[in-house]
Tab-separated table of C-alpha atoms in Angstrom:
chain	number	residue	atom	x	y	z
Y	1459	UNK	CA	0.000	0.000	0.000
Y	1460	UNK	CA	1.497	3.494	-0.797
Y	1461	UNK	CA	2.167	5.914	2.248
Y	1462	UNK	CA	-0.524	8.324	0.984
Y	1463	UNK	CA	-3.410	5.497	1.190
Y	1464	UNK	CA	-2.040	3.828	4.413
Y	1465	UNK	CA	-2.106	7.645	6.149
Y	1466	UNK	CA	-5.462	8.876	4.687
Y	1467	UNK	CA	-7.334	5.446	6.339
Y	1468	UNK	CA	-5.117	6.007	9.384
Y	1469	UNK	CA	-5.745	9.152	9.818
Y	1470	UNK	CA	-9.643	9.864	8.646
Y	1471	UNK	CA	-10.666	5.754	8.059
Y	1472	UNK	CA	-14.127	4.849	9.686
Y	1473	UNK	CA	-11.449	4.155	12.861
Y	1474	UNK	CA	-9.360	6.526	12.274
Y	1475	UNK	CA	-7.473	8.356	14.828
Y	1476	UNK	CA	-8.608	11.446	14.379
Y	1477	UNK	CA	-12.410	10.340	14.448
Y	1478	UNK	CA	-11.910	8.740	17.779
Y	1479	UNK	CA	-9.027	10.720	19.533
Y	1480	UNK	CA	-8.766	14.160	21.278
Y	1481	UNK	CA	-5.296	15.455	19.505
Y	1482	UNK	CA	-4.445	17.430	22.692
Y	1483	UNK	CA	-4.458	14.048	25.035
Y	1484	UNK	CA	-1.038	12.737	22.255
Y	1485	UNK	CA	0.742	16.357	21.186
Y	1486	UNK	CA	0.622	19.893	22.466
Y	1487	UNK	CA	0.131	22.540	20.100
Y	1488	UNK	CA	0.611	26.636	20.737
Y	1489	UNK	CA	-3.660	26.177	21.344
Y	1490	UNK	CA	-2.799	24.122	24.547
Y	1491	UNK	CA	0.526	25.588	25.337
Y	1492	UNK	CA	-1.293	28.887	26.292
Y	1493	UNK	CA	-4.654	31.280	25.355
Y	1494	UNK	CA	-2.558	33.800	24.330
Y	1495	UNK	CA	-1.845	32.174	21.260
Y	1496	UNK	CA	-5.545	32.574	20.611
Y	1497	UNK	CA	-4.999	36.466	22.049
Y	1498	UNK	CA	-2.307	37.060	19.398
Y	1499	UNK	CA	-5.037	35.919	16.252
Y	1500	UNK	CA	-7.639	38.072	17.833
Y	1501	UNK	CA	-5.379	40.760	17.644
Y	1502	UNK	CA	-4.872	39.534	13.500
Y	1503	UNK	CA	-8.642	39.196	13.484
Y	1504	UNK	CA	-9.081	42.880	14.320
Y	1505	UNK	CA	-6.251	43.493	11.430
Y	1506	UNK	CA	-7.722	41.757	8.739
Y	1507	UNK	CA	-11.510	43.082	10.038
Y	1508	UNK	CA	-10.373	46.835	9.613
Y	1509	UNK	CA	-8.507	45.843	6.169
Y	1510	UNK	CA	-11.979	44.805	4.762
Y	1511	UNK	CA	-13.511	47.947	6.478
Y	1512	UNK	CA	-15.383	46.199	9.170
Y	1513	UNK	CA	-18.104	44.057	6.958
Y	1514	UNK	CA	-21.190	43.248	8.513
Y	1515	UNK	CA	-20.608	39.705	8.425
Y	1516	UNK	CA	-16.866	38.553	9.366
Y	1517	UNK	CA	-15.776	34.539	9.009
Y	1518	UNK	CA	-13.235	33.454	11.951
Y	1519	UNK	CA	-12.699	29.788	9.844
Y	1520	UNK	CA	-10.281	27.371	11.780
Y	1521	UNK	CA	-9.659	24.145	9.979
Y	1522	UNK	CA	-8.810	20.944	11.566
Y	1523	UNK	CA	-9.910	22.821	14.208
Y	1524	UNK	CA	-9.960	20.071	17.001
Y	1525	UNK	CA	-12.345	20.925	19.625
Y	1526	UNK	CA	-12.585	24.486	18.535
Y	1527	UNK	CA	-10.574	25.626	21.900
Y	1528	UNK	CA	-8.674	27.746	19.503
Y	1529	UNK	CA	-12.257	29.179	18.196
Y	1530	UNK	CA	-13.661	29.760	22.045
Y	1531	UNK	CA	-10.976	31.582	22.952
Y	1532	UNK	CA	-11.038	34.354	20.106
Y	1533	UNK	CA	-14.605	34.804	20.331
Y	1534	UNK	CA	-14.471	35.193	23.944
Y	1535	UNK	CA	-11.902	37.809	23.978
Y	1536	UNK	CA	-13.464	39.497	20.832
Y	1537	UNK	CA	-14.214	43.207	21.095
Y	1538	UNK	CA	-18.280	43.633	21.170
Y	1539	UNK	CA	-18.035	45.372	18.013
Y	1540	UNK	CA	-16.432	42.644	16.120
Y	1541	UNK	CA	-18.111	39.782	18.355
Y	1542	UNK	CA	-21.469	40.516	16.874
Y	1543	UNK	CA	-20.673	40.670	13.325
Y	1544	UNK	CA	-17.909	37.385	13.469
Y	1545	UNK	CA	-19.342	33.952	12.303
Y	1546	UNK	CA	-17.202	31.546	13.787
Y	1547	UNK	CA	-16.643	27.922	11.869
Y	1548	UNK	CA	-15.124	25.336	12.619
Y	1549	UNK	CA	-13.674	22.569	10.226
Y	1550	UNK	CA	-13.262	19.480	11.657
Y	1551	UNK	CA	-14.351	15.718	10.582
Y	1552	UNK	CA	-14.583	14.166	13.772
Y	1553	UNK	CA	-17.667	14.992	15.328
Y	1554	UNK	CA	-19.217	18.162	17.261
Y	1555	UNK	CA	-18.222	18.106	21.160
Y	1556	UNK	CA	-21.742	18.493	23.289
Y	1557	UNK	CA	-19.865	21.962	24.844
Y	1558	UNK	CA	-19.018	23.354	21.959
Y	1559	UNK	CA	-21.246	26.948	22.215
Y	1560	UNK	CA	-24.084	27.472	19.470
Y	1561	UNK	CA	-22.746	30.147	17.755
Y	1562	UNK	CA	-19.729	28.187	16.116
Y	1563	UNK	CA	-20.932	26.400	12.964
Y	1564	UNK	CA	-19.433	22.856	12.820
Y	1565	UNK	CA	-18.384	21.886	9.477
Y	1566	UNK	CA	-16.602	18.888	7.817
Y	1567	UNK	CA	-15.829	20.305	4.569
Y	1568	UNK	CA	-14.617	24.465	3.588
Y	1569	UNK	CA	-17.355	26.971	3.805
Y	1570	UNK	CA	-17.879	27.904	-0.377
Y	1571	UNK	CA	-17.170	31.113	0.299
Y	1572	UNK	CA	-14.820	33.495	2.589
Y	1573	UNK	CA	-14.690	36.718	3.659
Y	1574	UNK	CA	-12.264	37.433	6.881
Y	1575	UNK	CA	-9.552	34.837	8.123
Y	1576	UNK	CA	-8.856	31.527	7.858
Y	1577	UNK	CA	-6.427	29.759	10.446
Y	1578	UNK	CA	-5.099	26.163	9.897
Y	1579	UNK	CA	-3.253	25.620	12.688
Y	1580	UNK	CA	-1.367	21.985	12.559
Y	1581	UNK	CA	-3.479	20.891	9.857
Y	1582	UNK	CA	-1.014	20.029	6.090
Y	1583	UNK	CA	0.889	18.531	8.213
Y	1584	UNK	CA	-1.722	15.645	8.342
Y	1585	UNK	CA	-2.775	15.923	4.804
Y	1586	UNK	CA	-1.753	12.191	3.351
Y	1587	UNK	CA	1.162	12.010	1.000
Y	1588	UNK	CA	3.565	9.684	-0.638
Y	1589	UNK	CA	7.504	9.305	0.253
Y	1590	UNK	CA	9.430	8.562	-2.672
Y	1591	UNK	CA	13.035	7.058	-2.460
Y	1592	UNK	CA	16.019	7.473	-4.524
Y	1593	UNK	CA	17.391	4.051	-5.763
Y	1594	UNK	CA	19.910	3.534	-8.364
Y	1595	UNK	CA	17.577	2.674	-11.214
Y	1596	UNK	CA	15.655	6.130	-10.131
Y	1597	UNK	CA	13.163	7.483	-7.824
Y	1598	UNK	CA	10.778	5.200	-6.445
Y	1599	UNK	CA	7.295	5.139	-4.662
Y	1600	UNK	CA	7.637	3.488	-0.765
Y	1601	UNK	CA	5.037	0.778	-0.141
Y	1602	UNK	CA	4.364	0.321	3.384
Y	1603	UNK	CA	2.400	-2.660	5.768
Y	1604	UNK	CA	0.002	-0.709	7.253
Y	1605	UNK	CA	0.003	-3.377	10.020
Y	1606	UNK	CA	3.997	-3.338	10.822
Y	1607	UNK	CA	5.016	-0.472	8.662
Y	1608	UNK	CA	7.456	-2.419	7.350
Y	1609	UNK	CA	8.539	-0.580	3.962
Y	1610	UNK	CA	9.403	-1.698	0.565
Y	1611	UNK	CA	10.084	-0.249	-3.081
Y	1612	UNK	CA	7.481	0.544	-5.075
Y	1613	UNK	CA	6.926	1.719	-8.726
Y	1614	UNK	CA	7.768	4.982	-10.179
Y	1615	UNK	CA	6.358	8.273	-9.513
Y	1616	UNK	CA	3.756	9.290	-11.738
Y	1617	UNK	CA	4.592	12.617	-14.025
Y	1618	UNK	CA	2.888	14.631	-11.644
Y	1619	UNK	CA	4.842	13.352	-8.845
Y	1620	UNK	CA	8.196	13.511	-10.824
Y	1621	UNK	CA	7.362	17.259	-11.502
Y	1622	UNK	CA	6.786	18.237	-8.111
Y	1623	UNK	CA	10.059	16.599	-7.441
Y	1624	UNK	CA	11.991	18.358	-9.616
Y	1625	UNK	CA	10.508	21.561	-8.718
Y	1626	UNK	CA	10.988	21.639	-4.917
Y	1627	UNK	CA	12.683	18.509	-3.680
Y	1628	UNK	CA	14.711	17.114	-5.813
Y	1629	UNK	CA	16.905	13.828	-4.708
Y	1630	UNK	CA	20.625	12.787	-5.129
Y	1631	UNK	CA	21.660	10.138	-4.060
Y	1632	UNK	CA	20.285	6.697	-3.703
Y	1633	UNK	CA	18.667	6.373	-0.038
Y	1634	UNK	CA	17.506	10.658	-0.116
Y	1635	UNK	CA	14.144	10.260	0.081
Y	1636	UNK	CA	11.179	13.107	0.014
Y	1637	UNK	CA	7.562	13.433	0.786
Y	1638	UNK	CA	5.588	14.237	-1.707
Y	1639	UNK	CA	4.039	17.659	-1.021
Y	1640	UNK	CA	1.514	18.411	-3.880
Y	1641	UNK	CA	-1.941	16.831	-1.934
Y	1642	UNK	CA	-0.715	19.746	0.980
Y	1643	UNK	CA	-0.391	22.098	-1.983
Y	1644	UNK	CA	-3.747	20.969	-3.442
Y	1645	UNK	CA	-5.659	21.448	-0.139
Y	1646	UNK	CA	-3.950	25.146	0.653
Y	1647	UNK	CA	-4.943	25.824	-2.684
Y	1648	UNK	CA	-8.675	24.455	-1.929
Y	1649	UNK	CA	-8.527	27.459	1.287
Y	1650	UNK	CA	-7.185	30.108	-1.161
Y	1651	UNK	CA	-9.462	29.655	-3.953
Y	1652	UNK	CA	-12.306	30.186	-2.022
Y	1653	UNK	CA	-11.346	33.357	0.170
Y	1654	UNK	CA	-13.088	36.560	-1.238
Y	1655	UNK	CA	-11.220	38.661	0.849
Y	1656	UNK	CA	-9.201	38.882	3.903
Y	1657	UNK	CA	-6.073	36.275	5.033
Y	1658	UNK	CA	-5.940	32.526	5.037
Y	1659	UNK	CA	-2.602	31.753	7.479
Y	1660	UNK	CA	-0.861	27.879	7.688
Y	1661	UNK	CA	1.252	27.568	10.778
Y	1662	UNK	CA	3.163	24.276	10.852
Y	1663	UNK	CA	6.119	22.398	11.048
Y	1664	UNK	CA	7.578	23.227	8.105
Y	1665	UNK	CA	10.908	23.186	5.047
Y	1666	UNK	CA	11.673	25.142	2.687
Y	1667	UNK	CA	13.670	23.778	-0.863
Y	1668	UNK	CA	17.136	25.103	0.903
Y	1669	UNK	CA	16.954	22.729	3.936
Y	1670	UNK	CA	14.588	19.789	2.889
Y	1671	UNK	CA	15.937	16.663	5.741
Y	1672	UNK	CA	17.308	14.415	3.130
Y	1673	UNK	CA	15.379	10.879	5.061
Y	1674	UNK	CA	11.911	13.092	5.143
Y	1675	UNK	CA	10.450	13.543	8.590
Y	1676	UNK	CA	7.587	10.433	8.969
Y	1677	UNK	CA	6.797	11.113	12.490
Y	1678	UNK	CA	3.883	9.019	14.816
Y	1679	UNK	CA	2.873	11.047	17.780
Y	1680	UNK	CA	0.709	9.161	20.903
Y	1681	UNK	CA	0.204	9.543	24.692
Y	1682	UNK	CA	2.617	12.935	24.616
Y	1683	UNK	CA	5.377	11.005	22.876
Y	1684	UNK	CA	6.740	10.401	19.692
Y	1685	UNK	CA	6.552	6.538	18.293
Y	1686	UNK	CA	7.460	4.882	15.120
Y	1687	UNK	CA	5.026	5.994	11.525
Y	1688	UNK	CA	2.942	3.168	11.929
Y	1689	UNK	CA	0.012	3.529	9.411
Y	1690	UNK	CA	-2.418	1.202	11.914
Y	1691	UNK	CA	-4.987	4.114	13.451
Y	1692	UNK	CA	-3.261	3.643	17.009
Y	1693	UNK	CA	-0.998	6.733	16.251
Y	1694	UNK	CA	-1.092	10.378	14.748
Y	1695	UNK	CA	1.196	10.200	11.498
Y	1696	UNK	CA	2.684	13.582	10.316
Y	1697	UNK	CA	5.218	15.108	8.373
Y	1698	UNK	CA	6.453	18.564	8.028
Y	1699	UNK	CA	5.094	20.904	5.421
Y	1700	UNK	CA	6.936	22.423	2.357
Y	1701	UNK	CA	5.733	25.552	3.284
Y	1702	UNK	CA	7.270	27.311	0.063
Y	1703	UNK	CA	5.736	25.110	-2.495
Y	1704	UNK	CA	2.255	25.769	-0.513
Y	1705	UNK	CA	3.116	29.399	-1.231
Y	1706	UNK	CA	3.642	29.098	-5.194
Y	1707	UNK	CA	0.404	26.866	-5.020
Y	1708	UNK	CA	-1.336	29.519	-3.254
Y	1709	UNK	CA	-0.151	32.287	-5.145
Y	1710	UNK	CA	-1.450	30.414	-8.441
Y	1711	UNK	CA	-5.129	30.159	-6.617
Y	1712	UNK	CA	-5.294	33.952	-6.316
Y	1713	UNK	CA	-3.261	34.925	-3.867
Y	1714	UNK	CA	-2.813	38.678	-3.887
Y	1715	UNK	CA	0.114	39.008	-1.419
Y	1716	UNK	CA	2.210	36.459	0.486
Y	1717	UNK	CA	4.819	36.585	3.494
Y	1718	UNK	CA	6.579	33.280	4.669
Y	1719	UNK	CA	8.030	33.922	8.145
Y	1720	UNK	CA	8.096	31.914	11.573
Y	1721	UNK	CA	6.043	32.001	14.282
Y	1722	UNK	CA	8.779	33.314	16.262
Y	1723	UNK	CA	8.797	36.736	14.335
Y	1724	UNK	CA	4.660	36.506	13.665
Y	1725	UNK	CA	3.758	36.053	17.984
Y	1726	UNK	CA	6.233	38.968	18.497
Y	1727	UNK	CA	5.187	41.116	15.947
Y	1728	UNK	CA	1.689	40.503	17.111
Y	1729	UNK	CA	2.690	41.320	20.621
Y	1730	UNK	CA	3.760	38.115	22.478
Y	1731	UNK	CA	7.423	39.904	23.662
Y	1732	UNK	CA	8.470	36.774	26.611
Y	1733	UNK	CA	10.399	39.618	27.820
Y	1734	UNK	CA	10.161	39.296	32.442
Y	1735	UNK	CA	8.668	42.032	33.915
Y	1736	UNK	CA	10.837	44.606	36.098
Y	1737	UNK	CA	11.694	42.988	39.806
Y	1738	UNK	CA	10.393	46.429	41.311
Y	1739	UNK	CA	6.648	45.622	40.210
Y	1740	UNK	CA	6.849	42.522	42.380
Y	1741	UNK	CA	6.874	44.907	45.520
Y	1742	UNK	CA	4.554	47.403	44.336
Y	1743	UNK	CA	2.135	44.873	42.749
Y	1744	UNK	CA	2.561	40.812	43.573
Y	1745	UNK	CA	-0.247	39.387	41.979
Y	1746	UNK	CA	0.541	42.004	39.084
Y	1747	UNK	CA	4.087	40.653	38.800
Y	1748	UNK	CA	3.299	36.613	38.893
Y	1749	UNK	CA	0.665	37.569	36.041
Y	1750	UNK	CA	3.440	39.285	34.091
Y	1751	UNK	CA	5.814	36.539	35.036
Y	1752	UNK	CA	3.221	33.514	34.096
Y	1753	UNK	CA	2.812	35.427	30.529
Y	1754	UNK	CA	5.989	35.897	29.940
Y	1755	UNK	CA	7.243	32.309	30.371
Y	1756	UNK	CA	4.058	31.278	28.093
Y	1757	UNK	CA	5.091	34.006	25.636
Y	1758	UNK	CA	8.892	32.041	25.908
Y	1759	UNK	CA	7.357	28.676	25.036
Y	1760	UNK	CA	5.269	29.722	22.029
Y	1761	UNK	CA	8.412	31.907	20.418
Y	1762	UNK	CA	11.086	29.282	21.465
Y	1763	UNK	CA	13.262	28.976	18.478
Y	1764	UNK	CA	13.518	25.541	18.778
Y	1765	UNK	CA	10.032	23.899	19.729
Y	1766	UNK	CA	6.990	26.082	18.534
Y	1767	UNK	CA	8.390	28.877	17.550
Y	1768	UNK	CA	10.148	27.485	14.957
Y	1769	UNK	CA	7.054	26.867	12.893
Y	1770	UNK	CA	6.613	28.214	9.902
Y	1771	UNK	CA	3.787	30.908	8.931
Y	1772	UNK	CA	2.451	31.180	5.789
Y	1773	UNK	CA	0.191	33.927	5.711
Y	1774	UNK	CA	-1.854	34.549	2.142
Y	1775	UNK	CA	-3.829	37.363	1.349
Y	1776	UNK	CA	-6.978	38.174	-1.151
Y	1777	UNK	CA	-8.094	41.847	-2.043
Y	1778	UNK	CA	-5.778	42.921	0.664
Y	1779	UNK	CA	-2.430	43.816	1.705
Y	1780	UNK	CA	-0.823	40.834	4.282
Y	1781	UNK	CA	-1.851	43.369	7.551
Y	1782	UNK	CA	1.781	45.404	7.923
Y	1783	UNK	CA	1.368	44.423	11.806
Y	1784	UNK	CA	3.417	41.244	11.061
Y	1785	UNK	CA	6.331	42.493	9.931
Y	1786	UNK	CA	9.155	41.341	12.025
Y	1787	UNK	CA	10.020	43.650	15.162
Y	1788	UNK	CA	13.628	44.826	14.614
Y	1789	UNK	CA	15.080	43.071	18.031
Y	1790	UNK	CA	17.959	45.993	19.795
């Protein structure tokens, strides 16, 4: 069985493990690490609402949205202005949790149409895909037991495969292998396509053509801990997103304007700084100072270089500017 088939009945089968399991009980994302994750995309929300000069109806779409915590959390802290005009919707095929409030809409597929921002958060990384591996007679498809996920060669790449290879990860030597990014470009390309106006962002684990891992990253997460890619429904199975070739396939869909940055550089920019608050304040104002302190260390977590800050954000825009208020803040 190729990877792509063994991962999409893994993943979304009639057992799959996303139809039975709560993600956040087997991997943390920013959405549990802390609420102000959520804070930081209200803040975008407000952005992107101004940009389209406040419409009377605003979508706040979050696909593979989980159990919408990221959803709850934006609408709660929206301003009453923007709360009343914000349909919230979340994307999701597993199905709707009992305390999930009325007002989000509960969706399996993309709304038709969008007008405001869409936020997958964690989500190409589980879009199924093929790994291909360089052998001496060529590039060849990987076969894997779904049971064991015990590998073997496969046949060739079809031409579309071949071209995506060429394009944005091509392979050298025999044993280089790559995973096959064009179903993650198809689906980003799905969001795009149908936003009227406003900003569709991707935040994930993520490449770009300069740094692809030459073995691919085939990763199963469960219980908190990673575990061997075993296609068998007892595990999450990801792999890391070429964030760049999502781009061009974006772009192609309609995009109007594009930036590719980290969530490092987006959380700050949006206001998450980590920096500790002055010793002094925890004299004139304990409870003051432990807030500051508590934010600050949740501000460190999502911007840490080297765990969740070191996403990537791919943030697309149609019929307006990318909002200027993620530009990277210059750092003295």
């Amino acid at each position: 069985m190729t990877w792509r088939t063994a991962m999409e009945r893994a993943l979304y089968g009639t057992d799959g493990f996303y139809r039975r399991e709560r993600p956040g009980e087997h991997f943390r994302t920013s959405v549990h690490a802390s609420p102000r994750f959520a804070a930081a995309l209200g803040r975008l929300l407000a952005e992107v609402d101004a940009a389209l000069g406040h419409p009377a109806r605003l979508d706040l779409v979050d696909v593979g949205a989980g159990r919408a915590e990221l959803l709850v959390n934006i609408v709660r802290a929206a301003e009453p202005g923007l709360a009343e005009r914000l349909v919230p919707t979340a994307v999701e095929i597993a199905p709707r949790p009992p305390e999930i409030p009325d007002r989000i809409a509960w969706r399996h597929e993309l709304p038709a149409r969008i007008t405001g921002l869409v936020i997958a958060n964690e989500w190409l990384d589980n879009i199924a895909l093929d790994v291909v591996e360089q052998t001496p007679a060529g590039p060849r498809l990987v076969l894997v037991d779904p049971a064991t996920g015990a590998e073997r060669p496969g046949p060739e790449p079809s031409a579309q495969d071949l071209d995506w290879l060429a394009r944005w990860w091509p392979l050298r030597e025999p044993g280089d292998r790559a995973e096959l990014g064009h179903p993650r470009c198809m689906a980003w390309s799905s969001v795009i396509e149908r936003l009227s106006g406003g900003l569709a962002i991707a935040v994930d684990y993520s490449h770009t053509r300069a740094s692809r891992p030459p073995y691919g990253t085939l990763t199963g997460y469960r219980d908190g801990a990673t575990v061997p890619a075993v296609p068998d429904g007892s595990c999450d199975v990801t792999a890391h997103v070429a964030l760049d070739a999502c781009r061009a396939a974006g772009e192609q869909a309609g995009a109007s304007d594009t930036l590719l940055t980290t969530q490092r550089d987006a959380l700050r920019a949006l206001g998450l700084s980590g920096t500790r608050p002055p010793i002094d304040l925890a004299h004139r104002d304990p409870r003051g100072y432990v807030q500051a302190l508590c934010a600050a260390g949740e501000d460190a977590e999502l911007t840490d270089p080297q765990g969740l800050g070191g996403f990537g954000w791919l943030a697309q825009a149609a019929g307006i500017p990318v909002p200027a208020i993620l530009a990277p803040v210059p750092v003295g």
